[in-house]
PDB file of C-alpha atoms in Angstrom:
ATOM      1  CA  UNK B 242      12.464 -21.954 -22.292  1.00 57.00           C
ATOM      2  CA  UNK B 243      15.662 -20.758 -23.608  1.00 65.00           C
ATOM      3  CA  UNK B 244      14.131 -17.943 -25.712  1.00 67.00           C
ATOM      4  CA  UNK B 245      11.701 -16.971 -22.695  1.00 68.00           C
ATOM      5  CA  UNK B 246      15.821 -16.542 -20.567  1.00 67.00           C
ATOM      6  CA  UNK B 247      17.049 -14.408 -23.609  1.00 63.00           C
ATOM      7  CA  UNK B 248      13.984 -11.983 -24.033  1.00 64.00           C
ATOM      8  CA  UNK B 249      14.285 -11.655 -19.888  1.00 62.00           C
ATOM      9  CA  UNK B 250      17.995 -10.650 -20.611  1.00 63.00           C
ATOM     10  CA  UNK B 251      17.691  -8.264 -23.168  1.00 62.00           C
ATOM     11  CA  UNK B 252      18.266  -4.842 -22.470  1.00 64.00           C
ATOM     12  CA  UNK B 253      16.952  -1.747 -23.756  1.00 71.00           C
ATOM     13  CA  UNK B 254      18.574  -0.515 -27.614  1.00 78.00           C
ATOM     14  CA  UNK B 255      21.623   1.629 -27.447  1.00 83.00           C
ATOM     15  CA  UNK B 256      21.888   4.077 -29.623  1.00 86.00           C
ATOM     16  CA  UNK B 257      24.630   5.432 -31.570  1.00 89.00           C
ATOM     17  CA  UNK B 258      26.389   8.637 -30.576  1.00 90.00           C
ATOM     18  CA  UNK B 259      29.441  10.485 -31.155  1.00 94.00           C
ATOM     19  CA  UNK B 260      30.642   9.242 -27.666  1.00 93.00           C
ATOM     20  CA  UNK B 261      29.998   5.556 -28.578  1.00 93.00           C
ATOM     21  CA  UNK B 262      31.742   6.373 -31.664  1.00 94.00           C
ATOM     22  CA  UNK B 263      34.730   8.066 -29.753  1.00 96.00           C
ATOM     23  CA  UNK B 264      34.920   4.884 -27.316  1.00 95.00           C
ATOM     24  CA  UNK B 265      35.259   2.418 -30.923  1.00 95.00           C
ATOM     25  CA  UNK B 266      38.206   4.885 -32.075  1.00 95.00           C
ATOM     26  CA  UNK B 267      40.096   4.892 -28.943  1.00 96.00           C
ATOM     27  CA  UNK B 268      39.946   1.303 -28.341  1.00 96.00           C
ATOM     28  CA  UNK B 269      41.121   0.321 -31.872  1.00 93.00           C
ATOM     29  CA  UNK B 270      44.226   3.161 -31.588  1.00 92.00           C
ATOM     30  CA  UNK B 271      44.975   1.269 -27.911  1.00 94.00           C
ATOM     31  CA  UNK B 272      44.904  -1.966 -29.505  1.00 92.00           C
ATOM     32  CA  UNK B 273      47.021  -1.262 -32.456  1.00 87.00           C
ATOM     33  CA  UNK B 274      49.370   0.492 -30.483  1.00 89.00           C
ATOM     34  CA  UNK B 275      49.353  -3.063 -28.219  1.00 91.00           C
ATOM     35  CA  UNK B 276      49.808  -5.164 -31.301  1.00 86.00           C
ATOM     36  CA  UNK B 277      52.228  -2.932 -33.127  1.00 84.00           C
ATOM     37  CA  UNK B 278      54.347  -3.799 -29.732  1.00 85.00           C
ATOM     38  CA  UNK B 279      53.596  -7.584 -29.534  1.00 84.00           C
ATOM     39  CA  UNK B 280      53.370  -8.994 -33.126  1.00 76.00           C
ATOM     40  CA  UNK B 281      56.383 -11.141 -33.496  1.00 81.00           C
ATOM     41  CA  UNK B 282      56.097 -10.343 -37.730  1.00 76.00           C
ATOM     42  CA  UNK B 283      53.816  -7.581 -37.794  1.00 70.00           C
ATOM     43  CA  UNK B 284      54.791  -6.858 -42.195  1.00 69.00           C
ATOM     44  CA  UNK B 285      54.287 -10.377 -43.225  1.00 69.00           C
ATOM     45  CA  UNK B 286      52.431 -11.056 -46.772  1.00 79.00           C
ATOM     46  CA  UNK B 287      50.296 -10.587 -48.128  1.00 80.00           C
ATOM     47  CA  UNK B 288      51.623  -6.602 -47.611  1.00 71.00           C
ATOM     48  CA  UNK B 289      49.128  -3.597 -47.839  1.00 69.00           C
ATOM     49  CA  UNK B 290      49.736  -0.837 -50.949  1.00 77.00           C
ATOM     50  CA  UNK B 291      51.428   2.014 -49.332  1.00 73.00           C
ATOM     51  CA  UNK B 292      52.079  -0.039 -45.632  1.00 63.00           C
ATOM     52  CA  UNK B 293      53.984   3.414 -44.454  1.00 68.00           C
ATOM     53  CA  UNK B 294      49.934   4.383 -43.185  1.00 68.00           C
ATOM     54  CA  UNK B 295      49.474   1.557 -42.191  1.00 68.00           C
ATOM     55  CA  UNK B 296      52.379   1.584 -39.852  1.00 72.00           C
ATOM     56  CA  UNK B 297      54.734  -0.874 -41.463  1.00 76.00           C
ATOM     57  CA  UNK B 298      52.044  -3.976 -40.682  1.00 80.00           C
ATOM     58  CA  UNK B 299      50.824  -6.552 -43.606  1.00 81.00           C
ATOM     59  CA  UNK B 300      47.181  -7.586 -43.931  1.00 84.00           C
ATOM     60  CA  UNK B 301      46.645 -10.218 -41.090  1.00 85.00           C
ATOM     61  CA  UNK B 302      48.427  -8.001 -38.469  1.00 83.00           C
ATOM     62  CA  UNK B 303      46.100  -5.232 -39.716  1.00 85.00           C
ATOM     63  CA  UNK B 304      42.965  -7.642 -39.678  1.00 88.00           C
ATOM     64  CA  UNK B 305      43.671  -8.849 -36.660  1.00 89.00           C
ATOM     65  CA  UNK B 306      44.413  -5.756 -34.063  1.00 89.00           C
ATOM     66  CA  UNK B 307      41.415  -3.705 -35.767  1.00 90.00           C
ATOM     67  CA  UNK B 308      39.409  -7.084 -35.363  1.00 95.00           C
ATOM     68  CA  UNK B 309      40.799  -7.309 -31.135  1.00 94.00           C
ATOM     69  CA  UNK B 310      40.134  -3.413 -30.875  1.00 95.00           C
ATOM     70  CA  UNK B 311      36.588  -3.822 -32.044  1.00 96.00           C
ATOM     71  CA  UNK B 312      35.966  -6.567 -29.525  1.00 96.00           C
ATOM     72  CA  UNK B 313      37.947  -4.104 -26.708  1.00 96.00           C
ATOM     73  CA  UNK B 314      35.429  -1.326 -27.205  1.00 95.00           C
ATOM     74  CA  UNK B 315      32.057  -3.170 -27.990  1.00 94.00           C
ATOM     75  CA  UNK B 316      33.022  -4.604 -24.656  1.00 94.00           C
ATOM     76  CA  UNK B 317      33.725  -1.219 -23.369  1.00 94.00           C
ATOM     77  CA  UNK B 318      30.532   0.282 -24.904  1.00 93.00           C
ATOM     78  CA  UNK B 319      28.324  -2.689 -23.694  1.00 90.00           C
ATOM     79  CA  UNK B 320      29.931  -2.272 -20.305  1.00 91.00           C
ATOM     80  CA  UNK B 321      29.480   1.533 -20.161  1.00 91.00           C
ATOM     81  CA  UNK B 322      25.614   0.478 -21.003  1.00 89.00           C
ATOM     82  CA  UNK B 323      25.208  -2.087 -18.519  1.00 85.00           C
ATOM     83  CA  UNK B 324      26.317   0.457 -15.679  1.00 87.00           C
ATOM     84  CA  UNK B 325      23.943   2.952 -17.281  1.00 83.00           C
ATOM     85  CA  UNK B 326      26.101   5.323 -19.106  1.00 80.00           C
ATOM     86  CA  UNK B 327      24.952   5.318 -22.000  1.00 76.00           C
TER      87      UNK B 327
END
């Protein structure tokens, strides 16, 4: 029963395109950007070689606003899809 409810949910593939790509860039710039303003100790250890490009912040801060901006724009992208935009 349950796998007869998924396969009547499933959509059709999306494909990958510059755009989509685009959308994953933006979304992980907005949520650094949100992090770099929010992280109480965005440079503790263990510290990243050279953290000057990495804007001053230490592995888990890095981790986890690329991590929150990848979950920002699949939901973005999977959104966009769902409305029929992509």
């Amino acid at each position: 029963m349950l796998t007869s409810t998924l396969l009547a949910a499933a959509t059709a593939p999306l494909q990958w395109s510059p755009a989509i790509g685009l959308i994953m860039i933006v979304a992980n710039i907005i949520a650094i950007a949100f992090g770099k303003s929010s992280i109480k100790y965005p440079s503790s250890e263990p510290a990243l070689p050279e953290s000057k490009f990495f804007g001053g912040f230490g592995l888990p801060a890095l981790l986890a606003t690329t991590a929150f901006g990848h979950i920002l724009g699949v939901g973005i992208i999977l959104g966009l899809h769902n409305l029929g935009r992509f």
